[in-house]
Structures are given as C-alpha cells and as structure tokens.
GROMACS .gro file of C-alpha atoms in nm:
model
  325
    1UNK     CA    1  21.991   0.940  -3.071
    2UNK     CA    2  21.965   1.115  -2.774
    3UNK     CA    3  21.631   1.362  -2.743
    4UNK     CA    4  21.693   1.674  -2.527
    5UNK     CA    5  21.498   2.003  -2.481
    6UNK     CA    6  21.582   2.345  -2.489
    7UNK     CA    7  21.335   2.640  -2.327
    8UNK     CA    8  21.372   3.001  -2.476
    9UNK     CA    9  21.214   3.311  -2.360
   10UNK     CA   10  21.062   3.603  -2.657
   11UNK     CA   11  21.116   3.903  -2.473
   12UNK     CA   12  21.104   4.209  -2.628
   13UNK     CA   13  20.933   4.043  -2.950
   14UNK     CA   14  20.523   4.078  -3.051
   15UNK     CA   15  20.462   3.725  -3.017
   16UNK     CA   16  20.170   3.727  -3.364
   17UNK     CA   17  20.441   3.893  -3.517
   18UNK     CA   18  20.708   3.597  -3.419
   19UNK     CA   19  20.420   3.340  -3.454
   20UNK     CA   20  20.272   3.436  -3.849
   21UNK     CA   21  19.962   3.403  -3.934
   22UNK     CA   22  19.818   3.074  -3.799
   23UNK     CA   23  20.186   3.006  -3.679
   24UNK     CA   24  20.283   3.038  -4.070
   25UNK     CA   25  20.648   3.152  -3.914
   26UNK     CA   26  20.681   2.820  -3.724
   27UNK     CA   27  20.575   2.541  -3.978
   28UNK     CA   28  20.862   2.642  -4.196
   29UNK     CA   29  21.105   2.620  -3.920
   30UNK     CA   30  20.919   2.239  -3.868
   31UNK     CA   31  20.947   2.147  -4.251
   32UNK     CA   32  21.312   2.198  -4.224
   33UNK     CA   33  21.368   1.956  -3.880
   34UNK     CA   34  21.238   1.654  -3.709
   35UNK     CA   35  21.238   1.886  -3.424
   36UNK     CA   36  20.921   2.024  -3.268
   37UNK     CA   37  20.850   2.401  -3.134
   38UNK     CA   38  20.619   2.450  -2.845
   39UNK     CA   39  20.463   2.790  -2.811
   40UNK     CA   40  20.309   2.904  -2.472
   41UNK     CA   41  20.294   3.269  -2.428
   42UNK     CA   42  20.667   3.415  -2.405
   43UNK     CA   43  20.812   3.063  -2.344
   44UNK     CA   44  20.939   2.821  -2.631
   45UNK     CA   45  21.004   2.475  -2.555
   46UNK     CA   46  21.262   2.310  -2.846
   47UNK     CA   47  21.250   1.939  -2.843
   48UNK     CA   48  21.512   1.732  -3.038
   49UNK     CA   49  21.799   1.586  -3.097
   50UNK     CA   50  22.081   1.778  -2.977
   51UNK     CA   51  22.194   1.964  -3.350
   52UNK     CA   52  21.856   2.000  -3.444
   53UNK     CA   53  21.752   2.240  -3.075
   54UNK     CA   54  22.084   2.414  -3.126
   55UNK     CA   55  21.990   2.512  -3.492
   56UNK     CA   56  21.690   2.617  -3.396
   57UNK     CA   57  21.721   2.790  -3.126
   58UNK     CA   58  21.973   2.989  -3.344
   59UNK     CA   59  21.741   3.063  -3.599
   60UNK     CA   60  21.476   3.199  -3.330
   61UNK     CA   61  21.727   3.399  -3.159
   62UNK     CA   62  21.808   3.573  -3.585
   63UNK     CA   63  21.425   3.594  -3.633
   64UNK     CA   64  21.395   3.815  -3.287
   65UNK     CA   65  21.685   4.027  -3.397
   66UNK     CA   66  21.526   4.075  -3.749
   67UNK     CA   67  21.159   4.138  -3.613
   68UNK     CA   68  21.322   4.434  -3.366
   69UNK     CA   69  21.535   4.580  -3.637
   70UNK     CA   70  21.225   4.586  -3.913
   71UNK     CA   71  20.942   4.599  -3.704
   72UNK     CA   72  20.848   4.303  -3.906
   73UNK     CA   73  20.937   3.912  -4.074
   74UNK     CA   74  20.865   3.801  -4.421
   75UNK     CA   75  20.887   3.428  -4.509
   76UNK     CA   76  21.142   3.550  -4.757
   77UNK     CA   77  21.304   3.636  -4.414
   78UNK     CA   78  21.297   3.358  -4.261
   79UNK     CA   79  21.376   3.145  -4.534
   80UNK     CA   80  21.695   3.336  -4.584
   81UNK     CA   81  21.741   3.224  -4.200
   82UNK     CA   82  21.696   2.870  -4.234
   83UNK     CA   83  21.923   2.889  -4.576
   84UNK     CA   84  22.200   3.083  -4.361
   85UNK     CA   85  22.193   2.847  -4.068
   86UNK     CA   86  22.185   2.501  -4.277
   87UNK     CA   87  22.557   2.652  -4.425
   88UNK     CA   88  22.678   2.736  -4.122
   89UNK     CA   89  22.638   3.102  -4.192
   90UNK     CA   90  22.454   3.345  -3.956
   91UNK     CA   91  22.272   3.713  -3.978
   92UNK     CA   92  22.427   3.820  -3.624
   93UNK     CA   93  22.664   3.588  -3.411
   94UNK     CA   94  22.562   3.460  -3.104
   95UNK     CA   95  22.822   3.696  -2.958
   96UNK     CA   96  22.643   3.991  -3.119
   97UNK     CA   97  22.305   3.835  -2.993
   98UNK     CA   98  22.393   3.843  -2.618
   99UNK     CA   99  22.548   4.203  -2.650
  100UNK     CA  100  22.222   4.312  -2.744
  101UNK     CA  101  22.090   4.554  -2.435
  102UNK     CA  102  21.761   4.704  -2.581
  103UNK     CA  103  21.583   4.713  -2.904
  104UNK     CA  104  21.435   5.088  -3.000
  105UNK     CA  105  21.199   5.278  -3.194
  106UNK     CA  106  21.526   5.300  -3.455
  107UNK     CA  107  21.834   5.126  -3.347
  108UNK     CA  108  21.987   4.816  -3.168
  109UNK     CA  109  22.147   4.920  -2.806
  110UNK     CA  110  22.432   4.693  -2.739
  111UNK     CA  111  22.740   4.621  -2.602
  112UNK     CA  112  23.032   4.728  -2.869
  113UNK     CA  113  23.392   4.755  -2.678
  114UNK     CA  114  23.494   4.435  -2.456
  115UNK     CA  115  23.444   4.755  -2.163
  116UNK     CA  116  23.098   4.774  -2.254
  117UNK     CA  117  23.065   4.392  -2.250
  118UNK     CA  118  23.185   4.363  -1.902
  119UNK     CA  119  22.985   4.675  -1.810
  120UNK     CA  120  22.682   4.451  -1.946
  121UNK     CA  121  22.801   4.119  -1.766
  122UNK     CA  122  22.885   4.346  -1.437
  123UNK     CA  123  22.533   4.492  -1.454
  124UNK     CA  124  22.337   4.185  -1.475
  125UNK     CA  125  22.524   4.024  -1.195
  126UNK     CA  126  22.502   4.259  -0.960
  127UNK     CA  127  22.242   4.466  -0.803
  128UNK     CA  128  22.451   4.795  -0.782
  129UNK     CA  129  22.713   4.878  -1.035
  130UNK     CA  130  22.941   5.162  -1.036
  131UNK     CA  131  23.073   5.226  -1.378
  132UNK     CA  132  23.368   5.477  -1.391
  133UNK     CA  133  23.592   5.624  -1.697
  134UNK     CA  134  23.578   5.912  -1.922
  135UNK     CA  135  23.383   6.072  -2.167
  136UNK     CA  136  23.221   5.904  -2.434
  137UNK     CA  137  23.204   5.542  -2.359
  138UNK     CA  138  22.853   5.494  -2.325
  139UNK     CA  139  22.833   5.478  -1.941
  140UNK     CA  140  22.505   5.680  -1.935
  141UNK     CA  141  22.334   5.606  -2.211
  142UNK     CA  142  22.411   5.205  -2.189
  143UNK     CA  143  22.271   5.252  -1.799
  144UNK     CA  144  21.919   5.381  -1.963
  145UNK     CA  145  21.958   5.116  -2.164
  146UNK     CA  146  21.971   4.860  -1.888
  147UNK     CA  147  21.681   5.033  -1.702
  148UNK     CA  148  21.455   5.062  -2.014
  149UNK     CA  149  21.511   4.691  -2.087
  150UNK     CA  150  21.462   4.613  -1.685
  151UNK     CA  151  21.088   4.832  -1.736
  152UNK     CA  152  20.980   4.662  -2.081
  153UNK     CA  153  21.061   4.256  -1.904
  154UNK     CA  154  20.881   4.397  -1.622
  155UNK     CA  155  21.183   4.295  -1.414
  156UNK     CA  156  21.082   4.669  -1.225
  157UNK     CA  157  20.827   4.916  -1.211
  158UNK     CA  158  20.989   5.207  -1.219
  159UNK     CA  159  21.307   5.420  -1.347
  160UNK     CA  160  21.444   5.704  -1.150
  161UNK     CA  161  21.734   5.887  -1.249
  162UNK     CA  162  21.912   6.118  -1.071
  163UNK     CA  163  22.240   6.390  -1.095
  164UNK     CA  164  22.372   6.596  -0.793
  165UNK     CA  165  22.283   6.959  -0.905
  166UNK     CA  166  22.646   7.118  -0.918
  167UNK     CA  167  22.709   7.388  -1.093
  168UNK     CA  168  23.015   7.284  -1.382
  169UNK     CA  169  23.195   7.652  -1.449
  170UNK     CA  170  22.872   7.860  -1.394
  171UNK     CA  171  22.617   7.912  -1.131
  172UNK     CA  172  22.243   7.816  -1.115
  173UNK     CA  173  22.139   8.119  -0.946
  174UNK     CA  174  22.261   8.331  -1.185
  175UNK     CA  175  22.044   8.149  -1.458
  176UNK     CA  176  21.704   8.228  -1.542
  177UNK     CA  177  21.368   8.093  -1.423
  178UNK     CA  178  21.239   7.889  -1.119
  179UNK     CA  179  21.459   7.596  -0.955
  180UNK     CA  180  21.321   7.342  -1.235
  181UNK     CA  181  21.369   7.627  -1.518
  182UNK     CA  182  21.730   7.549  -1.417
  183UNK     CA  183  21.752   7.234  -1.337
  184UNK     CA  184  21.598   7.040  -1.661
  185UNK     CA  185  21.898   7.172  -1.875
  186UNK     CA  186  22.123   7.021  -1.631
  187UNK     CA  187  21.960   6.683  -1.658
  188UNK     CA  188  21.881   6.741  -2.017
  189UNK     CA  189  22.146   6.460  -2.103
  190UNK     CA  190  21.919   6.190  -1.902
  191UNK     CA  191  21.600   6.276  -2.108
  192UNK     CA  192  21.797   6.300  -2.465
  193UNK     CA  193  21.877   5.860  -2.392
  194UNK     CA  194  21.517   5.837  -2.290
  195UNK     CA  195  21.396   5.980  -2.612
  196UNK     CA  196  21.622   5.743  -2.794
  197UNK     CA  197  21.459   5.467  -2.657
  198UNK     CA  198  21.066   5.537  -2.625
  199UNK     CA  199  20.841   5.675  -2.781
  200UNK     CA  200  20.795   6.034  -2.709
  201UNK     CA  201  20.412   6.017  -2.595
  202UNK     CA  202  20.496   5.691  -2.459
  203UNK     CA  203  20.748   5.880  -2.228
  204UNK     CA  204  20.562   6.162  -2.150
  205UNK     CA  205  20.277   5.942  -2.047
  206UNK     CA  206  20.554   5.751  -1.770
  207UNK     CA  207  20.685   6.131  -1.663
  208UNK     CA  208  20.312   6.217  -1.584
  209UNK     CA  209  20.226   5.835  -1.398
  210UNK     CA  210  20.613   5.867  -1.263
  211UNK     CA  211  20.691   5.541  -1.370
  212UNK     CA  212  20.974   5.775  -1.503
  213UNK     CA  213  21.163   6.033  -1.299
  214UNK     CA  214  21.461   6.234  -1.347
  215UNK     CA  215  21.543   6.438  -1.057
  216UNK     CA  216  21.823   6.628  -0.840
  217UNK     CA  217  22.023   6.422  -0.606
  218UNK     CA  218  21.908   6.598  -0.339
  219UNK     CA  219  21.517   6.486  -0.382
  220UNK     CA  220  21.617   6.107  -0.314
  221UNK     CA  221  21.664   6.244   0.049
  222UNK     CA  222  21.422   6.000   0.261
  223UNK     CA  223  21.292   5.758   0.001
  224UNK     CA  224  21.270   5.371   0.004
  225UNK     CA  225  21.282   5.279  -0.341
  226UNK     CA  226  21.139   4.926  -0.411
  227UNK     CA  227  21.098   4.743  -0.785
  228UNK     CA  228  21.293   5.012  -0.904
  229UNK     CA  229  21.614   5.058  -1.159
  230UNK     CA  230  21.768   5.383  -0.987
  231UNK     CA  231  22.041   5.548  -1.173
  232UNK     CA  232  22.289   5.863  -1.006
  233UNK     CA  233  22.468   5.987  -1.319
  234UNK     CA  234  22.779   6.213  -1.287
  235UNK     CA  235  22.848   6.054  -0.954
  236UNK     CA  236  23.234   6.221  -0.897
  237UNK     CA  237  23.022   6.543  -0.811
  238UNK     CA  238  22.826   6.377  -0.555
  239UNK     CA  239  22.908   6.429  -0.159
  240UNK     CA  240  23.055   6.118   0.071
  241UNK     CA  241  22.741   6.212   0.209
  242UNK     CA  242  22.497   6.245  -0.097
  243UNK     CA  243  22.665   5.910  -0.218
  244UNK     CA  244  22.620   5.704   0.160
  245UNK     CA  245  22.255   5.855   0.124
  246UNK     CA  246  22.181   5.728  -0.228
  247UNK     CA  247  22.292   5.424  -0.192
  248UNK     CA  248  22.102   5.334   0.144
  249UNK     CA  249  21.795   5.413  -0.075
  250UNK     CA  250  21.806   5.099  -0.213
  251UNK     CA  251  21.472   4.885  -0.169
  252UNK     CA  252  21.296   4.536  -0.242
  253UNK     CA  253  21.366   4.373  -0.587
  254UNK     CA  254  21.591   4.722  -0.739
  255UNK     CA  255  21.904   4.785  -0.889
  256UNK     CA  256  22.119   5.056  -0.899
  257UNK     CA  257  22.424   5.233  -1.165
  258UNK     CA  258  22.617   5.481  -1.068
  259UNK     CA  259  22.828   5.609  -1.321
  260UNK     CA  260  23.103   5.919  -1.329
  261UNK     CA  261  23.454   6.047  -1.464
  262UNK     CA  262  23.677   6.095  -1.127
  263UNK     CA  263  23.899   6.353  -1.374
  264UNK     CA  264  23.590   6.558  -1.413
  265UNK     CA  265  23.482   6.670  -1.052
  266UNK     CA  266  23.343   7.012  -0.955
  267UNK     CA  267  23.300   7.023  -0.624
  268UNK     CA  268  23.452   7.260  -0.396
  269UNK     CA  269  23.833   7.195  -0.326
  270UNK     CA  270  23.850   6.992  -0.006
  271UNK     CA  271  23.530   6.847  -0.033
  272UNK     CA  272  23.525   6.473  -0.105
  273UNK     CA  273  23.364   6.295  -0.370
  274UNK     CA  274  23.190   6.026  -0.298
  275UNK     CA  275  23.261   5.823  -0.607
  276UNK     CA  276  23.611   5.803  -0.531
  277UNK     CA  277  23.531   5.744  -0.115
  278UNK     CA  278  23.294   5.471  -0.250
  279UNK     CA  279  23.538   5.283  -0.467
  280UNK     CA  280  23.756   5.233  -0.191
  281UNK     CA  281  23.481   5.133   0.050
  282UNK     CA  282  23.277   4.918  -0.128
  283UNK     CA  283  23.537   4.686  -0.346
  284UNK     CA  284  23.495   4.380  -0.178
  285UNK     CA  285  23.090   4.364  -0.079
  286UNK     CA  286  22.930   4.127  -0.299
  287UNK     CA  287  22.645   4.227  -0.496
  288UNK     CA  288  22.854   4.529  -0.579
  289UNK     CA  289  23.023   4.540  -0.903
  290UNK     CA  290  23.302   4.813  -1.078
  291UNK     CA  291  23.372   4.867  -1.410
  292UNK     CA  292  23.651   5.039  -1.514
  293UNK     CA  293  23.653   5.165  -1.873
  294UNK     CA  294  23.962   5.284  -2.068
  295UNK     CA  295  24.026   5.549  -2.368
  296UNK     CA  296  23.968   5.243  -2.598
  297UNK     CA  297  23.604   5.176  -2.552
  298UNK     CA  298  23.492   5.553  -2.653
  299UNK     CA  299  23.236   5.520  -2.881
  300UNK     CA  300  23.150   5.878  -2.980
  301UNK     CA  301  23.323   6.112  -3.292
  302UNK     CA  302  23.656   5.956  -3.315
  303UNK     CA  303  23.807   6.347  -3.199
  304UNK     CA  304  23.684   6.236  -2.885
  305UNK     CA  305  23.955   6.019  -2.817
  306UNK     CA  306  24.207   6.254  -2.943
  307UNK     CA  307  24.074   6.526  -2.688
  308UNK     CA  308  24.116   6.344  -2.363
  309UNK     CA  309  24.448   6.231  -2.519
  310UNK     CA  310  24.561   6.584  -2.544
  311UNK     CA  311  24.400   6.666  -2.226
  312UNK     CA  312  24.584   6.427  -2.045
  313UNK     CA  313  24.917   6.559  -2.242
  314UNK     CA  314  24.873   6.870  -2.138
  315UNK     CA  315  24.831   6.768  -1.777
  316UNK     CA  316  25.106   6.579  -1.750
  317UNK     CA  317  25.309   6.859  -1.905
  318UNK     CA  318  25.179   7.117  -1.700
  319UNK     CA  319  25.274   6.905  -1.380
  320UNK     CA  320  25.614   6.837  -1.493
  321UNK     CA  321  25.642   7.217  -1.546
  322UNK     CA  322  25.521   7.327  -1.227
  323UNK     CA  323  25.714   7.055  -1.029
  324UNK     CA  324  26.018   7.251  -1.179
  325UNK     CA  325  25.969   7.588  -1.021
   0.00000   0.00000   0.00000
C-alpha cells in the first residue's frame, strides 16, 4: 500500500499539554496504528498509509479542540477519541473544526451562520474585508476574533481598533469629563470583545506596551501601520474622507475589517458615508473582499431578529404613507 504523509500545525495548543508526560498522549495514538507521529515544535509530520494519516490527523485535530475547551486531556480523553474515530463517530466535525476562529479563557469563537462562514473564508483570503449587515450578527466581535487569533499565531504584532467618534442621538460635548472621559464609553463595545478573549491583566499589560489600541478614527490621521490587524468598527458613520484615509493606512504584512450597518448612519444629512462610497468603489480590486450578512445569521436574543423585522415594517409603512400625501 501506498505510504503518504500528512504535516499539521498545533497552534493555539500548549504543546506538553498535547504531548503527555514523556509523550504519554502520543504512544496511545501509536498503539492504535501502524502509523508514526513526528513531533518538532508546532509541526506534526503523520506518516502512513492513506486511512491511517486521515484518522489521525482527525483525532489530533478532536484532542486540540478538547485541550482548548478544558484547559486540559486525560487518557480517558483520548481514549474516548480513538474509540469515537475507529466507529466512525466524532467529538466535533471537521466542519465545526475549521469554523473554529479563536479559543478563550471560557468559550470557543467560531463561525455559526453560513454568513459568518463566508465572513471567515472572506477574511482569510483577503487582506481587507468589509463586512456589512445589521445588528447582531457578530460582525464586531467575530473581527476581534480574527485579530486576537492573527496576535496569538504571531501572524501580526499588533491590534488597533478604531470607531469614527459621532455622536448617535446625543452630543459629546455635552457629556462629562475630558475628550477620553467621553470617548471610552463610545468605544466601550471594542474593549467588552477584548475582555472576552484575554485575560484581563493580560490585556491591560498590551493597552500599556500598545500592542493593543482602541482609538477615535480621527487619531489614524498620518500613520503607516505595518504587521498590524487594524479594525474601523461602525464604518457607515465614517466620512468618504475618513474612510479613503483609513484605508491608505494600510502597511507591510497587515490586514484590515471594516465592518458597519448602512441603515444605521448618523452623520449629518448630505454628508456621505464612506462605507456605502467604498462599496461601490472598491468591488472589483482584488485583495478586497465584502460580506454581506442577512437577518438570518443574527446570533444575539432571538427578539433581536424580531426588532429589525418590525423596524423595517414600520419603515416601509411609513414610506408608503408618506408617498400618499
């Protein structure tokens, strides 16, 4: 029979952890196949006949999922595993598997509505991704996701998120406090997904070194941002000119998100946003991807969907109305 081999990365896994004590973890995978595993840092090599790398890679990719979930791997574990992948059963599909988008302190971050999936598939194949649709379907948060995940592979060195600073129904000044008194509320959103995925000291320590940043729009003026993940959130209340600017800030080895809800602008009546200017513009560059997501792939309280539903009744209604006078 044919011998092929397989290579496999561990990221996002504590390789003693993966490994057991004096590579415990491993020899039970060997007892099971005539198939060897070769350990070298982060990469796996799989050599074997063709079933054999296929099972095994499967049951690596189901002992990574279990080690991020638990914090930990028993041989009890694993041996469940190996039991589950002999019948042709499995802890997470391989479907499931690649959704996966970042492993935290407490959860699982992944993909979960065929929107997100693209969004996830648009994201990785691009280096600037605009992701546009209402409320509630993860476009923020899932972008943090994306950058946290970049920082941990060390695909970048840095995370910098940003929202134009426009006032939604009340005004700054009239707020209390200096400019950054009334500013972190506003980007209060950004920091909440960052504390759902790090550690809070952990983040603190990244705001001090600013290998995190969340700032205004406006501060991205004049910056060349290299080995960076940049996100602009709320991007329909960004200028044609705040949106040309962010973009062209775009450096060496970074990628960018730009996410917003083009029925939820706030700018000043004949002013244009520059999410909508930009989708127009930039459709057919490569390296720049859109997602579009619908009603269907909101993933907060099920009212949610019921609100913009209504919304969107009442809107209609309310044109039809006027259209009559």
């Amino acid at each position: 029979m044919t011998v092929i081999e397989k290579r496999m990365t561990l990221e996002n896994v504590d390789l003693m952890t993966f490994l057991g004590m004096n590579d415990s973890n491993l020899k039970l995978i060997e007892d099971k196949f005539n198939a060897s595993i070769i350990v070298r840092g982060e990469n796996v090599l799989i050599k074997g006949v063709l079933e054999e790398v296929n099972a095994i890679e499967k049951i690596i990719k189901e002992m990574i999922y279990v080690i991020n979930t638990n914090g930990t791997i028993k041989n009890s574990d694993i041996e469940t595993i190996l039991d589950l992948t002999t019948q042709g059963k499995e802890i997470i599909t391989e479907k499931e598997f690649d959704s996966i988008i970042l492993y935290t302190k407490s959860d699982v971050i992944k993909a979960k509505t065929q929107g997100q999936i693209n969004y996830l598939q648009t994201a990785i194949k691009n280096d600037i991704c605009f992701a546009i649709g209402p409320a509630g379907t993860g476009k923020t948060y899932l972008a943090v996701a994306f950058a946290v995940s970049a920082l941990k592979k060390g695909i970048v060195n840095k995370i910098i998120l940003a929202r134009p600073a426009v006032e939604a129904g009340e005004s700054l000044g009239f707020l209390p406090g200096d400019f950054r008194e009334k500013i972190d509320p506003y980007l209060r959103p950004l920091y909440d997904a960052l504390d759902d995925m790090m550690p809070s000291d952990k983040l603190k320590n990244y705001i001090e070194k600013k290998i995190v940043e969340i700032v205004p729009l406006a501060y991205m003026r004049g910056r060349t941002l290299n080995n960076a993940f940049v996100i602009l959130d709320e991007a329909q209340n960004a200028t044609d000119v705040q949106m040309k600017m962010f973009l062209t800030r775009l450096g060496v080895n970074s990628k960018a998100i730009i996410t917003g809800d083009i029925t939820q602008i706030d700018l000043p009546s004949k002013t244009i946003s520059g999410l909508i200017q930009a989708k127009d513009i930039l459709k057919n560059i490569d390296g720049v991807g859109f997602v579009y997501f619908e009603k269907s792939d909101v993933v907060r309280h099920k009212l949610v969907k019921d609100i913009i539903n209504a919304y969107e009744k009442f809107n209609g209604t309310e044109s039809s109305s006027n259209g009559k006078f």
